[in-house]
PDB file of C-alpha atoms and ligand atoms in Angstrom:
ATOM      1  CA  UNK A   1      40.447 -26.614  54.937  1.00  0.00           C
ATOM      2  CA  UNK A   2      37.601 -29.416  55.678  1.00  0.00           C
ATOM      3  CA  UNK A   3      34.271 -27.736  57.119  1.00  0.00           C
ATOM      4  CA  UNK A   4      33.107 -30.778  59.687  1.00  0.00           C
ATOM      5  CA  UNK A   5      29.849 -29.889  61.319  1.00  0.00           C
ATOM      6  CA  UNK A   6      29.541 -32.301  64.609  1.00  0.00           C
ATOM      7  CA  UNK A   7      25.589 -32.971  65.016  1.00  0.00           C
ATOM      8  CA  UNK A   8      24.746 -33.715  68.795  1.00  0.00           C
ATOM      9  CA  UNK A   9      21.237 -35.916  68.670  1.00  0.00           C
ATOM     10  CA  UNK A  10      20.070 -35.906  71.533  1.00  0.00           C
ATOM     11  CA  UNK A  11      18.039 -33.126  73.258  1.00  0.00           C
ATOM     12  CA  UNK A  12      17.183 -34.751  76.900  1.00  0.00           C
ATOM     13  CA  UNK A  13      18.283 -33.371  80.184  1.00  0.00           C
ATOM     14  CA  UNK A  14      20.965 -35.122  81.684  1.00  0.00           C
ATOM     15  CA  UNK A  15      21.948 -36.768  78.445  1.00  0.00           C
ATOM     16  CA  UNK A  16      24.696 -39.305  78.058  1.00  0.00           C
ATOM     17  CA  UNK A  17      25.402 -38.076  74.497  1.00  0.00           C
ATOM     18  CA  UNK A  18      26.862 -34.823  76.379  1.00  0.00           C
ATOM     19  CA  UNK A  19      29.990 -37.195  77.276  1.00  0.00           C
ATOM     20  CA  UNK A  20      30.157 -38.682  73.543  1.00  0.00           C
ATOM     21  CA  UNK A  21      30.093 -35.468  71.822  1.00  0.00           C
ATOM     22  CA  UNK A  22      32.628 -34.302  74.515  1.00  0.00           C
ATOM     23  CA  UNK A  23      34.871 -37.480  73.357  1.00  0.00           C
ATOM     24  CA  UNK A  24      34.354 -37.082  69.692  1.00  0.00           C
ATOM     25  CA  UNK A  25      34.918 -33.462  69.442  1.00  0.00           C
ATOM     26  CA  UNK A  26      38.563 -34.042  71.237  1.00  0.00           C
ATOM     27  CA  UNK A  27      39.697 -36.542  69.169  1.00  0.00           C
ATOM     28  CA  UNK A  28      38.694 -34.762  66.291  1.00  0.00           C
ATOM     29  CA  UNK A  29      41.038 -31.825  66.842  1.00  0.00           C
ATOM     30  CA  UNK A  30      43.688 -34.240  66.213  1.00  0.00           C
ATOM     31  CA  UNK A  31      42.327 -33.527  62.478  1.00  0.00           C
ATOM     32  CA  UNK A  32      44.587 -30.630  61.639  1.00  0.00           C
ATOM     33  CA  UNK A  33      42.869 -29.544  58.180  1.00  0.00           C
ATOM     34  CA  UNK A  34      39.627 -29.704  60.274  1.00  0.00           C
ATOM     35  CA  UNK A  35      37.515 -26.444  60.821  1.00  0.00           C
ATOM     36  CA  UNK A  36      35.302 -27.645  63.618  1.00  0.00           C
ATOM     37  CA  UNK A  37      31.447 -26.762  64.130  1.00  0.00           C
ATOM     38  CA  UNK A  38      29.275 -28.091  67.093  1.00  0.00           C
ATOM     39  CA  UNK A  39      25.570 -27.957  66.550  1.00  0.00           C
ATOM     40  CA  UNK A  40      23.997 -29.110  69.781  1.00  0.00           C
ATOM     41  CA  UNK A  41      20.309 -30.053  68.458  1.00  0.00           C
ATOM     42  CA  UNK A  42      19.451 -28.876  72.597  1.00  0.00           C
ATOM     43  CA  UNK A  43      20.952 -25.264  71.989  1.00  0.00           C
ATOM     44  CA  UNK A  44      19.230 -24.969  68.553  1.00  0.00           C
ATOM     45  CA  UNK A  45      15.786 -26.049  69.829  1.00  0.00           C
ATOM     46  CA  UNK A  46      13.622 -26.094  66.926  1.00  0.00           C
ATOM     47  CA  UNK A  47      10.327 -26.635  66.437  1.00  0.00           C
ATOM     48  CA  UNK A  48       8.526 -29.165  64.969  1.00  0.00           C
ATOM     49  CA  UNK A  49       8.139 -28.844  61.328  1.00  0.00           C
ATOM     50  CA  UNK A  50       5.132 -26.817  60.495  1.00  0.00           C
ATOM     51  CA  UNK A  51       5.344 -25.522  57.132  1.00  0.00           C
ATOM     52  CA  UNK A  52       2.697 -25.592  54.053  1.00  0.00           C
ATOM     53  CA  UNK A  53       5.467 -26.697  51.757  1.00  0.00           C
ATOM     54  CA  UNK A  54       7.879 -28.916  51.569  1.00  0.00           C
ATOM     55  CA  UNK A  55      11.544 -28.518  51.902  1.00  0.00           C
ATOM     56  CA  UNK A  56      12.575 -29.618  48.709  1.00  0.00           C
ATOM     57  CA  UNK A  57      10.149 -26.856  47.277  1.00  0.00           C
ATOM     58  CA  UNK A  58      11.082 -24.123  49.744  1.00  0.00           C
ATOM     59  CA  UNK A  59      14.313 -22.853  47.748  1.00  0.00           C
ATOM     60  CA  UNK A  60      15.808 -22.348  50.941  1.00  0.00           C
ATOM     61  CA  UNK A  61      13.415 -19.098  51.824  1.00  0.00           C
ATOM     62  CA  UNK A  62      12.384 -20.785  55.766  1.00  0.00           C
ATOM     63  CA  UNK A  63      10.268 -17.911  57.643  1.00  0.00           C
ATOM     64  CA  UNK A  64      11.330 -19.283  61.481  1.00  0.00           C
ATOM     65  CA  UNK A  65      14.681 -17.414  61.802  1.00  0.00           C
ATOM     66  CA  UNK A  66      15.867 -20.844  63.688  1.00  0.00           C
ATOM     67  CA  UNK A  67      15.580 -22.512  60.954  1.00  0.00           C
ATOM     68  CA  UNK A  68      17.297 -19.978  58.439  1.00  0.00           C
ATOM     69  CA  UNK A  69      20.190 -20.250  60.929  1.00  0.00           C
ATOM     70  CA  UNK A  70      20.512 -24.311  61.142  1.00  0.00           C
ATOM     71  CA  UNK A  71      20.144 -23.915  57.298  1.00  0.00           C
ATOM     72  CA  UNK A  72      22.908 -21.973  56.995  1.00  0.00           C
ATOM     73  CA  UNK A  73      24.926 -24.208  59.567  1.00  0.00           C
ATOM     74  CA  UNK A  74      24.002 -27.293  57.272  1.00  0.00           C
ATOM     75  CA  UNK A  75      24.817 -25.388  54.335  1.00  0.00           C
ATOM     76  CA  UNK A  76      28.392 -23.963  55.310  1.00  0.00           C
ATOM     77  CA  UNK A  77      29.521 -27.504  56.355  1.00  0.00           C
ATOM     78  CA  UNK A  78      31.730 -29.796  53.876  1.00  0.00           C
ATOM     79  CA  UNK A  79      31.106 -32.699  56.199  1.00  0.00           C
ATOM     80  CA  UNK A  80      28.769 -33.998  58.716  1.00  0.00           C
ATOM     81  CA  UNK A  81      29.816 -36.257  62.320  1.00  0.00           C
ATOM     82  CA  UNK A  82      26.362 -37.363  63.051  1.00  0.00           C
ATOM     83  CA  UNK A  83      25.840 -38.569  67.141  1.00  0.00           C
ATOM     84  CA  UNK A  84      23.007 -40.545  67.808  1.00  0.00           C
ATOM     85  CA  UNK A  85      21.704 -42.151  70.605  1.00  0.00           C
ATOM     86  CA  UNK A  86      18.969 -45.238  69.748  1.00  0.00           C
ATOM     87  CA  UNK A  87      15.471 -44.583  70.734  1.00  0.00           C
ATOM     88  CA  UNK A  88      13.094 -47.322  70.317  1.00  0.00           C
ATOM     89  CA  UNK A  89      15.782 -49.224  67.663  1.00  0.00           C
ATOM     90  CA  UNK A  90      16.037 -45.738  65.694  1.00  0.00           C
ATOM     91  CA  UNK A  91      16.933 -42.314  65.939  1.00  0.00           C
ATOM     92  CA  UNK A  92      15.358 -40.035  68.082  1.00  0.00           C
ATOM     93  CA  UNK A  93      12.830 -37.684  67.071  1.00  0.00           C
ATOM     94  CA  UNK A  94      14.282 -34.249  67.571  1.00  0.00           C
ATOM     95  CA  UNK A  95      17.029 -35.720  65.496  1.00  0.00           C
ATOM     96  CA  UNK A  96      14.933 -36.686  62.798  1.00  0.00           C
ATOM     97  CA  UNK A  97      13.045 -33.508  62.790  1.00  0.00           C
ATOM     98  CA  UNK A  98      16.113 -31.371  62.652  1.00  0.00           C
ATOM     99  CA  UNK A  99      17.114 -33.370  59.369  1.00  0.00           C
ATOM    100  CA  UNK A 100      14.133 -33.218  57.742  1.00  0.00           C
ATOM    101  CA  UNK A 101      13.730 -29.359  58.058  1.00  0.00           C
ATOM    102  CA  UNK A 102      16.119 -29.272  55.213  1.00  0.00           C
ATOM    103  CA  UNK A 103      16.932 -30.401  51.957  1.00  0.00           C
ATOM    104  CA  UNK A 104      19.440 -28.925  49.579  1.00  0.00           C
ATOM    105  CA  UNK A 105      21.688 -27.815  52.172  1.00  0.00           C
ATOM    106  CA  UNK A 106      22.269 -31.605  52.561  1.00  0.00           C
ATOM    107  CA  UNK A 107      23.383 -32.918  49.208  1.00  0.00           C
ATOM    108  CA  UNK A 108      26.462 -34.180  48.068  1.00  0.00           C
ATOM    109  CA  UNK A 109      28.372 -34.417  51.289  1.00  0.00           C
ATOM    110  CA  UNK A 110      29.666 -37.086  53.300  1.00  0.00           C
ATOM    111  CA  UNK A 111      28.673 -38.064  56.871  1.00  0.00           C
ATOM    112  CA  UNK A 112      30.268 -40.446  59.675  1.00  0.00           C
ATOM    113  CA  UNK A 113      27.854 -41.855  62.227  1.00  0.00           C
ATOM    114  CA  UNK A 114      28.410 -42.373  66.267  1.00  0.00           C
ATOM    115  CA  UNK A 115      25.496 -44.291  67.666  1.00  0.00           C
ATOM    116  CA  UNK A 116      25.435 -45.180  71.453  1.00  0.00           C
ATOM    117  CA  UNK A 117      23.040 -46.360  73.958  1.00  0.00           C
ATOM    118  CA  UNK A 118      23.209 -48.083  77.644  1.00  0.00           C
ATOM    119  CA  UNK A 119      22.371 -51.667  76.347  1.00  0.00           C
ATOM    120  CA  UNK A 120      25.032 -53.528  74.547  1.00  0.00           C
ATOM    121  CA  UNK A 121      23.243 -53.001  70.964  1.00  0.00           C
ATOM    122  CA  UNK A 122      25.217 -49.608  71.423  1.00  0.00           C
ATOM    123  CA  UNK A 123      22.711 -47.659  68.576  1.00  0.00           C
ATOM    124  CA  UNK A 124      23.959 -50.086  65.680  1.00  0.00           C
ATOM    125  CA  UNK A 125      19.623 -50.186  64.643  1.00  0.00           C
ATOM    126  CA  UNK A 126      20.036 -46.105  65.109  1.00  0.00           C
ATOM    127  CA  UNK A 127      22.448 -45.880  62.806  1.00  0.00           C
ATOM    128  CA  UNK A 128      21.396 -48.022  59.884  1.00  0.00           C
ATOM    129  CA  UNK A 129      17.990 -46.275  60.066  1.00  0.00           C
ATOM    130  CA  UNK A 130      20.081 -43.087  59.679  1.00  0.00           C
ATOM    131  CA  UNK A 131      22.020 -44.357  56.898  1.00  0.00           C
ATOM    132  CA  UNK A 132      18.643 -44.949  54.950  1.00  0.00           C
ATOM    133  CA  UNK A 133      17.211 -41.295  56.116  1.00  0.00           C
ATOM    134  CA  UNK A 134      20.291 -39.366  54.638  1.00  0.00           C
ATOM    135  CA  UNK A 135      20.537 -41.304  51.546  1.00  0.00           C
ATOM    136  CA  UNK A 136      17.178 -40.161  50.515  1.00  0.00           C
ATOM    137  CA  UNK A 137      18.845 -36.525  50.898  1.00  0.00           C
ATOM    138  CA  UNK A 138      21.795 -37.550  48.788  1.00  0.00           C
ATOM    139  CA  UNK A 139      24.272 -37.751  52.077  1.00  0.00           C
ATOM    140  CA  UNK A 140      26.760 -40.593  51.803  1.00  0.00           C
ATOM    141  CA  UNK A 141      27.611 -42.267  54.838  1.00  0.00           C
ATOM    142  CA  UNK A 142      31.140 -43.594  55.491  1.00  0.00           C
ATOM    143  CA  UNK A 143      31.336 -47.438  55.862  1.00  0.00           C
ATOM    144  CA  UNK A 144      32.539 -47.528  59.620  1.00  0.00           C
ATOM    145  CA  UNK A 145      29.358 -46.967  61.800  1.00  0.00           C
ATOM    146  CA  UNK A 146      30.841 -46.544  65.144  1.00  0.00           C
ATOM    147  CA  UNK A 147      28.523 -47.863  68.130  1.00  0.00           C
ATOM    148  CA  UNK A 148      29.193 -47.589  71.786  1.00  0.00           C
ATOM    149  CA  UNK A 149      27.091 -50.303  74.056  1.00  0.00           C
ATOM    150  CA  UNK A 150      27.027 -49.221  77.644  1.00  0.00           C
ATOM    151  CA  UNK A 151      28.321 -46.152  76.644  1.00  0.00           C
ATOM    152  CA  UNK A 152      27.855 -44.984  80.592  1.00  0.00           C
ATOM    153  CA  UNK A 153      30.520 -47.314  81.430  1.00  0.00           C
ATOM    154  CA  UNK A 154      32.852 -46.955  78.367  1.00  0.00           C
ATOM    155  CA  UNK A 155      33.028 -42.723  78.336  1.00  0.00           C
ATOM    156  CA  UNK A 156      33.395 -40.875  81.718  1.00  0.00           C
ATOM    157  CA  UNK A 157      32.105 -37.399  82.304  1.00  0.00           C
ATOM    158  CA  UNK A 158      34.975 -35.913  80.729  1.00  0.00           C
ATOM    159  CA  UNK A 159      34.338 -37.542  77.697  1.00  0.00           C
ATOM    160  CA  UNK A 160      37.313 -40.078  78.004  1.00  0.00           C
ATOM    161  CA  UNK A 161      36.965 -43.510  76.357  1.00  0.00           C
ATOM    162  CA  UNK A 162      38.734 -46.329  77.841  1.00  0.00           C
ATOM    163  CA  UNK A 163      37.982 -48.644  75.272  1.00  0.00           C
ATOM    164  CA  UNK A 164      41.130 -48.736  72.995  1.00  0.00           C
ATOM    165  CA  UNK A 165      39.451 -50.122  70.228  1.00  0.00           C
ATOM    166  CA  UNK A 166      36.659 -47.309  69.639  1.00  0.00           C
ATOM    167  CA  UNK A 167      39.278 -44.600  70.074  1.00  0.00           C
ATOM    168  CA  UNK A 168      40.928 -46.904  66.849  1.00  0.00           C
ATOM    169  CA  UNK A 169      37.900 -46.992  64.731  1.00  0.00           C
ATOM    170  CA  UNK A 170      37.044 -43.320  65.705  1.00  0.00           C
ATOM    171  CA  UNK A 171      40.121 -42.086  63.919  1.00  0.00           C
ATOM    172  CA  UNK A 172      39.135 -44.538  61.095  1.00  0.00           C
ATOM    173  CA  UNK A 173      35.933 -43.054  60.443  1.00  0.00           C
ATOM    174  CA  UNK A 174      37.816 -39.493  60.777  1.00  0.00           C
ATOM    175  CA  UNK A 175      40.019 -40.492  57.715  1.00  0.00           C
ATOM    176  CA  UNK A 176      36.952 -41.645  55.665  1.00  0.00           C
ATOM    177  CA  UNK A 177      34.973 -38.889  56.467  1.00  0.00           C
ATOM    178  CA  UNK A 178      38.205 -36.833  55.386  1.00  0.00           C
ATOM    179  CA  UNK A 179      38.339 -38.862  52.290  1.00  0.00           C
ATOM    180  CA  UNK A 180      35.253 -38.623  50.865  1.00  0.00           C
ATOM    181  CA  UNK A 181      34.857 -34.652  51.848  1.00  0.00           C
ATOM    182  CA  UNK A 182      37.788 -34.196  49.562  1.00  0.00           C
ATOM    183  CA  UNK A 183      36.714 -36.026  47.147  1.00  0.00           C
ATOM    184  CA  UNK A 184      33.324 -34.879  47.127  1.00  0.00           C
ATOM    185  CA  UNK A 185      34.206 -31.151  47.194  1.00  0.00           C
ATOM    186  CA  UNK A 186      34.033 -30.751  43.544  1.00  0.00           C
ATOM    187  CA  UNK A 187      30.506 -31.468  43.527  1.00  0.00           C
ATOM    188  CA  UNK A 188      29.822 -28.823  46.288  1.00  0.00           C
ATOM    189  CA  UNK A 189      31.398 -26.063  43.861  1.00  0.00           C
ATOM    190  CA  UNK A 190      28.695 -26.806  41.306  1.00  0.00           C
ATOM    191  CA  UNK A 191      26.327 -25.858  43.280  1.00  0.00           C
TER     192      UNK A 191
HETATM  193  C1  FMN B 201      12.504 -43.439  74.434  1.00  0.00           C
HETATM  194  C2  FMN B 201      13.490 -44.235  74.798  1.00  0.00           C
HETATM  195  C3  FMN B 201      14.003 -45.329  73.677  1.00  0.00           C
HETATM  196  C4  FMN B 201      15.274 -45.968  74.079  1.00  0.00           C
HETATM  197  N1  FMN B 201      14.982 -47.182  73.046  1.00  0.00           N
HETATM  198  C5  FMN B 201      15.988 -47.526  73.316  1.00  0.00           C
HETATM  199  C6  FMN B 201      16.827 -48.705  72.426  1.00  0.00           C
HETATM  200  O1  FMN B 201      15.831 -49.222  71.289  1.00  0.00           O
HETATM  201  N2  FMN B 201      17.780 -49.474  72.249  1.00  0.00           N
HETATM  202  C7  FMN B 201      18.769 -49.336  73.191  1.00  0.00           C
HETATM  203  O2  FMN B 201      19.613 -49.588  73.026  1.00  0.00           O
HETATM  204  N3  FMN B 201      18.198 -48.143  74.145  1.00  0.00           N
HETATM  205  C8  FMN B 201      17.563 -47.528  74.169  1.00  0.00           C
HETATM  206  N4  FMN B 201      17.053 -46.202  75.208  1.00  0.00           N
HETATM  207  C9  FMN B 201      17.695 -45.833  76.299  1.00  0.00           C
HETATM  208  C10 FMN B 201      19.150 -45.322  75.737  1.00  0.00           C
HETATM  209  O3  FMN B 201      20.297 -45.745  74.735  1.00  0.00           O
HETATM  210  C11 FMN B 201      19.587 -44.360  76.865  1.00  0.00           C
HETATM  211  O4  FMN B 201      18.349 -43.483  77.548  1.00  0.00           O
HETATM  212  C12 FMN B 201      20.291 -43.272  76.496  1.00  0.00           C
HETATM  213  O5  FMN B 201      21.187 -42.532  77.510  1.00  0.00           O
HETATM  214  C13 FMN B 201      20.148 -42.359  75.440  1.00  0.00           C
HETATM  215  O6  FMN B 201      20.866 -41.529  75.124  1.00  0.00           O
HETATM  216  P1  FMN B 201      20.857 -39.977  75.748  1.00  0.00           P
HETATM  217  O7  FMN B 201      21.270 -39.849  77.003  1.00  0.00           O
HETATM  218  O8  FMN B 201      22.472 -38.967  75.542  1.00  0.00           O
HETATM  219  O9  FMN B 201      19.761 -39.364  75.511  1.00  0.00           O
HETATM  220  C14 FMN B 201      16.254 -45.681  75.058  1.00  0.00           C
HETATM  221  C15 FMN B 201      15.945 -44.512  75.585  1.00  0.00           C
HETATM  222  C16 FMN B 201      14.738 -43.724  75.726  1.00  0.00           C
HETATM  223  C17 FMN B 201      14.481 -42.489  76.193  1.00  0.00           C
END
């Protein structure tokens, strides 16, 4: 079993991210050896980073119970599927904040990225920023980065994606995440 955490990066009311997440979650169930958990940053509702120390020096000892729960969820996962919108050519602040809160929990695991936006660029720039951010935390992002341009027209409210190519690319990403998740699992045993 590979423990995969799907992280929903938008926390906005009436967010488009919900239908994107529905699509990804539904498709991910085809991966029979995956144990999937959805981590919705809106529900998790983390405070903005406000500690005296930096996460790399906190040895997972976070005073805030919400952060403790977040730490446990990220620690438990073997691989991440991160869904991000694009805000001003980057990731939304709540996603960056959620990433910043932790440090050792992320290390030596793979991530697959799904970006979307209401314009034709489909979150491509957010995805590229996210790759750099995650590299600092020793998270290896798989090669395929899925971008959904004009996501409001491509994925309906029930999470059905009309675009056959996107459906294919998503499965390719799953395979890449699965391969790296299994390959990197030996590193997690050493922790
Ligand atoms: C603060 C902000 C900045 C945005 N910047 C971009 C952008 O740089 N590129 C883009 O394609 N769309 C941008 N958009 C439009 C988003 O793609 C669109 O609002 C989308 O629905 C956001 O996802 P969400 O509804 O799940 O939060 C921006 C939206 C917001 C709220």
